[in-house]
Structures are given as structure tokens and as C-alpha cells.
mmCIF file of C-alpha atoms in Angstrom:
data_model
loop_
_atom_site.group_PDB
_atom_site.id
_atom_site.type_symbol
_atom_site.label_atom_id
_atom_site.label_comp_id
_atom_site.label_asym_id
_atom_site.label_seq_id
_atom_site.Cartn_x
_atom_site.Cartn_y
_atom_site.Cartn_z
ATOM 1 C CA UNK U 25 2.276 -30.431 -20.731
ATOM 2 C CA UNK U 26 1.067 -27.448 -23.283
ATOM 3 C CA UNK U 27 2.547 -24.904 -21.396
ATOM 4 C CA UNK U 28 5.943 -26.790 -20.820
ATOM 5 C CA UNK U 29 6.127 -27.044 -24.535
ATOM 6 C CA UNK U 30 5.041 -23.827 -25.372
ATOM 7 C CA UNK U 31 7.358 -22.333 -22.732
ATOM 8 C CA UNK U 32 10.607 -24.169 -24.138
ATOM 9 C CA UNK U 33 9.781 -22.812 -27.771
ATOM 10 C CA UNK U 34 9.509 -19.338 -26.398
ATOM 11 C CA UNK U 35 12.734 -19.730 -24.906
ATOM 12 C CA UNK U 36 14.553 -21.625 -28.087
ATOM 13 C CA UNK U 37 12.773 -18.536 -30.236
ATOM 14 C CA UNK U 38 14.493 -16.056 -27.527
ATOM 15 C CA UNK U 39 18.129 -17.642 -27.353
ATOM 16 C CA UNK U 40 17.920 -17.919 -31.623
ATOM 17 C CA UNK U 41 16.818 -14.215 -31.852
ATOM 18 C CA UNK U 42 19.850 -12.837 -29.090
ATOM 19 C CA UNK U 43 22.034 -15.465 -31.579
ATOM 20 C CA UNK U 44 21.589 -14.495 -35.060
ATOM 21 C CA UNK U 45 19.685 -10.665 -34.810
ATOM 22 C CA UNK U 46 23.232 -9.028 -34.961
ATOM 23 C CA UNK U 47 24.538 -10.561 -38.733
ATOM 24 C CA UNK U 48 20.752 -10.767 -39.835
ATOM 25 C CA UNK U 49 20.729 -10.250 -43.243
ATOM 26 C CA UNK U 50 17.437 -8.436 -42.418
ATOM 27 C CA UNK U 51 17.154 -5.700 -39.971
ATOM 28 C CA UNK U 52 14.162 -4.557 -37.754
ATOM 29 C CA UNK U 53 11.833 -2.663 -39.768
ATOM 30 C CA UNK U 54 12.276 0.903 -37.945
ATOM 31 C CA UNK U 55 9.323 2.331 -39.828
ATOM 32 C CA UNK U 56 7.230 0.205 -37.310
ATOM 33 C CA UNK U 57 8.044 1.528 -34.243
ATOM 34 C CA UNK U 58 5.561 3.217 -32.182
ATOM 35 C CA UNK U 59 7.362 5.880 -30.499
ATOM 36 C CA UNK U 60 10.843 8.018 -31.792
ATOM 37 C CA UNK U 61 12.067 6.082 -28.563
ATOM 38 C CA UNK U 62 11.715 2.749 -29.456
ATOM 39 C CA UNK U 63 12.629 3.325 -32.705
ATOM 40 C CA UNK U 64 16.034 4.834 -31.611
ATOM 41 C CA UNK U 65 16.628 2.362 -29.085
ATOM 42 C CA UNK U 66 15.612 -0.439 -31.901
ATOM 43 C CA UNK U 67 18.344 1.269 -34.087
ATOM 44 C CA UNK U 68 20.886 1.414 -31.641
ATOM 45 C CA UNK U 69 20.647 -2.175 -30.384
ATOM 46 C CA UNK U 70 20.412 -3.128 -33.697
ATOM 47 C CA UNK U 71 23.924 -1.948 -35.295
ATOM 48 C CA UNK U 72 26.047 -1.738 -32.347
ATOM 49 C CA UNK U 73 27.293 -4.834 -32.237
ATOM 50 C CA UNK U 74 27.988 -4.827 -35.794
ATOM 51 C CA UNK U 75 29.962 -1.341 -35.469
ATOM 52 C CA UNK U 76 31.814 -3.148 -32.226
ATOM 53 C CA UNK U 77 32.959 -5.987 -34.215
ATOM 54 C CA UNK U 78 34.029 -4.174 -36.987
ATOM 55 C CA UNK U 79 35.988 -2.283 -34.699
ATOM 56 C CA UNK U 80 37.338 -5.237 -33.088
ATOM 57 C CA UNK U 81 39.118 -6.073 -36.662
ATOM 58 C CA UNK U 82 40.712 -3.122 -36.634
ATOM 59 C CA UNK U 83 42.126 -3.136 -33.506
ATOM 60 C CA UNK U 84 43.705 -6.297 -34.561
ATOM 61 C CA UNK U 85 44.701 -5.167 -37.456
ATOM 62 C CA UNK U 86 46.215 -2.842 -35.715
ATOM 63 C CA UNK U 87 47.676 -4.411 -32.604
ATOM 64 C CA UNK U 88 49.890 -6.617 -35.570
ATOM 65 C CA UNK U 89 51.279 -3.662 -37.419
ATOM 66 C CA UNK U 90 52.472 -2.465 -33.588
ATOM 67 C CA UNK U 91 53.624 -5.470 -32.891
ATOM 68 C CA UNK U 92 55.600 -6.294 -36.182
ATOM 69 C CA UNK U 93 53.576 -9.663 -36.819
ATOM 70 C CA UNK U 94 52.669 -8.775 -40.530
ATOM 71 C CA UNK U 95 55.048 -10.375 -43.243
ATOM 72 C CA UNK U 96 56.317 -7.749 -45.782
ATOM 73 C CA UNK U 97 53.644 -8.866 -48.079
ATOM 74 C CA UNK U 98 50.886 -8.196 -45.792
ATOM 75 C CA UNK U 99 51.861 -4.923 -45.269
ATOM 76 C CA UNK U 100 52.104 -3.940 -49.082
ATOM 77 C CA UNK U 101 48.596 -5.049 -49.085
ATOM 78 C CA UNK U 102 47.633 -2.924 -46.453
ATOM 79 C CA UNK U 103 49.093 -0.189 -47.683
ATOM 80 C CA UNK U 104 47.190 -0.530 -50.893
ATOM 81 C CA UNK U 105 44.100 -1.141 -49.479
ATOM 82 C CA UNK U 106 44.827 2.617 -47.164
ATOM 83 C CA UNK U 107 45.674 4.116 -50.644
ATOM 84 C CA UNK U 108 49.670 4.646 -49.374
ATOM 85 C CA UNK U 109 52.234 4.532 -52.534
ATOM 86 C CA UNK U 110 54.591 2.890 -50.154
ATOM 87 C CA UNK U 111 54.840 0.866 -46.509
ATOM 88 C CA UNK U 112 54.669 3.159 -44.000
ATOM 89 C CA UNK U 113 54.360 1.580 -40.245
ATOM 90 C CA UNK U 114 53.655 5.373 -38.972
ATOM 91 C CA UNK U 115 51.273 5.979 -41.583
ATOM 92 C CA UNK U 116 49.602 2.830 -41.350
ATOM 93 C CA UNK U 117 49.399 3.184 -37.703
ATOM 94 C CA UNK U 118 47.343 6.843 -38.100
ATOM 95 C CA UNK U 119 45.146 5.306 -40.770
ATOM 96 C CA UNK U 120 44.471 2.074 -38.869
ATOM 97 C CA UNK U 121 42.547 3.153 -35.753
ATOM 98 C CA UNK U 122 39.525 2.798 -34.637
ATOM 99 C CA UNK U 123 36.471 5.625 -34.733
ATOM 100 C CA UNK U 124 34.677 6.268 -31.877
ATOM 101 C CA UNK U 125 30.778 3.938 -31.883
ATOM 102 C CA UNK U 126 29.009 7.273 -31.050
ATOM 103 C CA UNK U 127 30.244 8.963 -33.988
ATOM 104 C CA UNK U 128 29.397 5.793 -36.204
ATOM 105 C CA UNK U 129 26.068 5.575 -34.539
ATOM 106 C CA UNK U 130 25.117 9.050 -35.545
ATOM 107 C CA UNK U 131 26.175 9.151 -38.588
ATOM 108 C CA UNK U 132 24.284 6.193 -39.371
ATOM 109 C CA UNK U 133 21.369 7.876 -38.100
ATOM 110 C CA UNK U 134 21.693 11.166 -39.667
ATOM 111 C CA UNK U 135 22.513 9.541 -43.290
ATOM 112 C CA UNK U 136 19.530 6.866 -43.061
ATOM 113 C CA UNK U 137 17.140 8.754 -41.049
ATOM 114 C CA UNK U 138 17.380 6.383 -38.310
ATOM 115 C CA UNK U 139 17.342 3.303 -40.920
ATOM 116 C CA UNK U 140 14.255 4.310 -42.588
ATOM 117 C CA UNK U 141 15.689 5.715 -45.599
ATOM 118 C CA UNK U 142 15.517 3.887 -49.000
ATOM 119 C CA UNK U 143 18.358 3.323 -49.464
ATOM 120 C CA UNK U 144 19.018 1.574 -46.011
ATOM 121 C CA UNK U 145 16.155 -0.520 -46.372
ATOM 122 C CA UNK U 146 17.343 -1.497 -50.014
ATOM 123 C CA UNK U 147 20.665 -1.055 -50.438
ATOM 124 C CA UNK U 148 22.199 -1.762 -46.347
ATOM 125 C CA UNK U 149 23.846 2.111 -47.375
ATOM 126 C CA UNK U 150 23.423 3.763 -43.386
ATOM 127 C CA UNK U 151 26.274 6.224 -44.664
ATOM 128 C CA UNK U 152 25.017 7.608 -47.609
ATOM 129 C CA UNK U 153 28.109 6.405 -49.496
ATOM 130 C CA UNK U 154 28.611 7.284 -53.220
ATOM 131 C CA UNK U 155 30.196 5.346 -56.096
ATOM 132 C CA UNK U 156 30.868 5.584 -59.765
ATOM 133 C CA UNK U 157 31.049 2.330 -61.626
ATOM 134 C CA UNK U 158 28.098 0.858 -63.661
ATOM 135 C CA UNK U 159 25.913 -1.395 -61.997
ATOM 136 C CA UNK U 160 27.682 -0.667 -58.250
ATOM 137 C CA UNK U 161 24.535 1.050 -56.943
ATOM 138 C CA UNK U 162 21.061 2.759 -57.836
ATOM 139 C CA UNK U 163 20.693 6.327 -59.626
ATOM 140 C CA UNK U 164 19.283 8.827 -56.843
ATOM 141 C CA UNK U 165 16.263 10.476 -57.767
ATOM 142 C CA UNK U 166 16.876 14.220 -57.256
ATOM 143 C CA UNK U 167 20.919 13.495 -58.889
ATOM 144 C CA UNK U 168 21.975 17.018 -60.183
ATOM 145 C CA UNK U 169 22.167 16.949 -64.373
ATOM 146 C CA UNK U 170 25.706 16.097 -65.535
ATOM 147 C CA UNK U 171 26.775 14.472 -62.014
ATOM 148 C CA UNK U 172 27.509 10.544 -62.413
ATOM 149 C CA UNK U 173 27.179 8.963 -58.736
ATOM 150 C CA UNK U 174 25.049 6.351 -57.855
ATOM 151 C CA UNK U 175 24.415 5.589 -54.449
ATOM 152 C CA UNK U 176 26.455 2.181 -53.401
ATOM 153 C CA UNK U 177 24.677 -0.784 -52.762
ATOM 154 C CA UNK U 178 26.377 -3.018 -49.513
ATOM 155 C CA UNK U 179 24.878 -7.173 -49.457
ATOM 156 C CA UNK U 180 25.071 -6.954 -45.789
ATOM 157 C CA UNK U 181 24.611 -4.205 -42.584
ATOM 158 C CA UNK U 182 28.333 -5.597 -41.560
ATOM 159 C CA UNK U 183 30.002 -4.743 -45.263
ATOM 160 C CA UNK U 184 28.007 -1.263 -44.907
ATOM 161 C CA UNK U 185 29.882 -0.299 -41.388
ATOM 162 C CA UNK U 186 33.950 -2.107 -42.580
ATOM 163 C CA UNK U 187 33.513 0.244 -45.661
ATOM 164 C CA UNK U 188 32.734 3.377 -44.000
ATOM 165 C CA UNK U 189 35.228 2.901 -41.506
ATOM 166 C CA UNK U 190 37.801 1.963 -43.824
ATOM 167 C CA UNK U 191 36.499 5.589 -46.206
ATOM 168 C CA UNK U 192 36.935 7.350 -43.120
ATOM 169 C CA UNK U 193 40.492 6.133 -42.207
ATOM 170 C CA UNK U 194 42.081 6.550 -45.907
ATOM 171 C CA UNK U 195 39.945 9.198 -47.712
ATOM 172 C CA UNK U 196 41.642 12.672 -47.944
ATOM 173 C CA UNK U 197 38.902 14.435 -47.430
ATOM 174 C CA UNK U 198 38.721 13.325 -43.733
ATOM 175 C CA UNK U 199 42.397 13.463 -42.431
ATOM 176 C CA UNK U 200 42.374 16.306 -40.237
ATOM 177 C CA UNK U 201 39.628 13.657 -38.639
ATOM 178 C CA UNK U 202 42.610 10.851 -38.487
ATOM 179 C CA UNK U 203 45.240 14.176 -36.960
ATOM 180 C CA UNK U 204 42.954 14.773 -34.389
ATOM 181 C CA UNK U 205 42.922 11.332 -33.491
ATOM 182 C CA UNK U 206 46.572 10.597 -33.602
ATOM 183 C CA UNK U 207 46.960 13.805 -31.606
ATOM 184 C CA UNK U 208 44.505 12.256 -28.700
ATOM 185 C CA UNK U 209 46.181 9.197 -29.288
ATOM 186 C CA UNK U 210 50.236 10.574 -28.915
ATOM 187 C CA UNK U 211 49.014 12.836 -25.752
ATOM 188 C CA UNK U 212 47.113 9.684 -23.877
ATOM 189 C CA UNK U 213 43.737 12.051 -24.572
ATOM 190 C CA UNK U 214 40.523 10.139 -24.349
ATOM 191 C CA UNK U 215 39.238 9.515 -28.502
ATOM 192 C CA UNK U 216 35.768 10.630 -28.428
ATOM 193 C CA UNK U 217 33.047 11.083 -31.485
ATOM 194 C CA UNK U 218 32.525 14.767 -30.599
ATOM 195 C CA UNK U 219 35.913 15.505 -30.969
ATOM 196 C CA UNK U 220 36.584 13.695 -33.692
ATOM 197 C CA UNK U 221 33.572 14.868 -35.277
ATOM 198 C CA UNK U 222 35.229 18.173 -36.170
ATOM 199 C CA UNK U 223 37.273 16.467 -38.819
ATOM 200 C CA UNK U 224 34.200 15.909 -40.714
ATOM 201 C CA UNK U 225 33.486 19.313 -42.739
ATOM 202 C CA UNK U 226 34.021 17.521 -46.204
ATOM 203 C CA UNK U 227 31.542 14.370 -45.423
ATOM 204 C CA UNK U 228 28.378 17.006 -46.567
ATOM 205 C CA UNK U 229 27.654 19.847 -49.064
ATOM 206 C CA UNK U 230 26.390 22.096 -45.395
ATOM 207 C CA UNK U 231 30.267 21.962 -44.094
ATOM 208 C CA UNK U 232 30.382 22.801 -40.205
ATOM 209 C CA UNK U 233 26.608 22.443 -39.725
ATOM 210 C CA UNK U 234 26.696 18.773 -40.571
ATOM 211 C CA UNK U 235 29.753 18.507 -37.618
ATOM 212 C CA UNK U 236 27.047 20.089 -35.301
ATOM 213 C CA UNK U 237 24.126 17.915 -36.232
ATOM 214 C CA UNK U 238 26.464 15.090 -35.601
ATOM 215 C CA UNK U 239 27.375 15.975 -32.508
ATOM 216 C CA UNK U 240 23.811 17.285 -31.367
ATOM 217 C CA UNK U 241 22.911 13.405 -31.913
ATOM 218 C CA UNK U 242 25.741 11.986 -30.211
ATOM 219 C CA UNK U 243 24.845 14.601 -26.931
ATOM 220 C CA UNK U 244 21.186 13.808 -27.358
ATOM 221 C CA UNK U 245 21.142 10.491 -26.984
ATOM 222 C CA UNK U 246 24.424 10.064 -24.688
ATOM 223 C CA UNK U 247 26.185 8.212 -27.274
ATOM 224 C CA UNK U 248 29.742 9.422 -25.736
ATOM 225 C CA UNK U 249 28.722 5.943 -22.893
ATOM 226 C CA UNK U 250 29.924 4.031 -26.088
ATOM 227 C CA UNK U 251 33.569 5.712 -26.252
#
């Protein structure tokens, strides 16, 4: 009788931990792992389902504008949220587009050192993401003198991933990123983070040597399975 009951709360702790461990407001502690291995795979499993379903809203997003299901007021407001002065369906269409996971994966892990960065662990910030408004983040500690970015705090892992992906698709300093896709895309060319990962020269101070640490992580671990 002991074992049956301690059997079914093993399983009922299983099936809630598979549940709710994706939108956990409170990710693994990757600082614990015992090997580099576990710790990457622990990261991986960790925010790739988040990344997917963030990705899944864009492709809806997406599959509307295509589809002309958007009223005219939706559209103005996704225009404005992409930064565009006016509707554009073509323009919308190359800004609203998915990135490949194995980019977002190792970015994530190159900007949070594999989620064991501070600001990670305090602020859900896997992207190193900046902002400028009082109170919208914390002060980082080695900030040059004179510069006023602070380094954005996210409430959640999910609202860290929608607003990277959403920087990456509208921020100018990342559109030869969004031509290279819309090239793959208009020439049935397979999207991949490698490729796309070339677009990225502006996203750190070290220019074309970030793009190659990026891409060393997606090779390293096989990230391209994810594409």
C-alpha cells in the first residue's frame, strides 16, 4: 500500500513538472549542474519551448497579414509596434518572420553565459538587452562614465524571448539580418541561424567575431536540428 502511494505521487510530481517547467516563473538553477553537459542540455530543454511558442505567435501573426485577415486598425498597430511610419503589407511581411531556434538558443547562451549570468538569474535578460528609462532595469557595474543604459529587467523567461525577437525583426541595426532572410525566403532557400547569423555585426562592440562565436555555438552543439 506504501509503495502504491508513493509511486502515484512520483508520477503526479512527474506529469506537474513536464506541465508547468516551460512558463515557470523560475528556471533550473544552471549553476548546479555537475558537468558543462548537463548544464547545456538543462539550458536547452529549458527555453526551447518557450523560444518555439514565441515563434508560433509570429507565424500567426504572420500567416494573417498573408492572408488579409487583419482589419485596417490592426495593421496600423502593427506597424507601430515594427516602428513603420505607414502600413506596409511587404514591409510587414519582412519584419514579421520568424528567427531560426538555433540562433535564439545561442545567443541566449552567449549573452547569459548559459543562464548563469546575473542578470539572467535576476532580471530573466538571456539577451543582454539595454534600455534607457528610469527604473526599467539595474545600472551595470563596469557601465562606461557618461553612458546612461541600464540593463532591462523582463518579469518572465517568455517576455525575455517575444522582446528579443521582436528587437531583432524591427531594429535597424539588424536588417541586413531580416534581407538575408527575405532573400532565403523569396528563393525557397532553407532559413538557418548560421546564415542568418551574419546579419548580426551591430548586436556587439567585437563586430564579426561575435557572428563567429555565434555560429561556433550553434555548430558545436548541432543547434541547426532545430531549423
Amino acid at each position: 500500500m506504501k509503495n502504491s502511494i508513493l509511486l502515484a505521487l512520483i508520477a503526479i510530481t512527474l506529469v506537474a513538472h513536464i506541465t508547468l517547467w516551460p512558463n515557470s516563473p523560475n528556471p533550473p538553477n544552471f549553476k548546479e549542474a555537475k558537468s558543462i553537459q548537463e548544464m547545456k542540455d538543462s539550458f536547452f530543454n529549458y527555453l526551447l519551448p518557450i523560444v518555439k511558442a514565441e515563434e508560433q505567435k509570429i507565424r500567426d501573426t504572420r500567416s494573417s497579414i498573408e492572408k488579409n485577415q487583419l482589419s485596417v486598425l490592426q495593421m496600423k498597430k502593427l506597424a507601430k509596434k515594427y516602428h513603420l511610419k505607414r502600413v506596409s503589407k511587404e514591409k510587414l511581411l519582412n519584419m514579421v518572420d520568424v528567427i531560426p531556434v538555433s540562433l535564439v538558443l545561442a545567443q541566449a547562451a552567449i549573452e547569459s553565459n548559459w543562464g548563469r549570468s546575473r542578470f539572467a538569474m535576476e532580471l530573466n535578460n538571456y539577451f543582454g538587452i539595454w534600455c534607457f528609462t528610469k527604473n526599467c532595469g539595474v545600472i551595470p557595474k563596469n557601465r562606461d562614465k557618461g553612458a546612461k543604459h541600464r540593463i532591462k529587467r523582463f518579469s518572465s523567461t517568455e517576455k525575455s524571448i517575444e522582446y528579443y525577437l521582436l528587437n531583432i525583426n524591427r531594429n535597424r541595426a539588424y536588417k541586413l539580418l531580416r534581407e538575408i532572410r527575405a532573400y532565403k525566403r523569396k528563393h525557397n532557400l532553407k532559413i538557418t541561424g548560421k546564415s542568418l547569423a551574419e546579419g548580426l555585426d551591430k548586436y556587439s562592440v567585437i563586430g564579426y567575431e561575435y557572428i563567429e562565436s555565434v555560429q561556433s555555438i550553434i555548430r558545436q552543439n548541432n543547434l541547426t536540428r532545430f531549423d
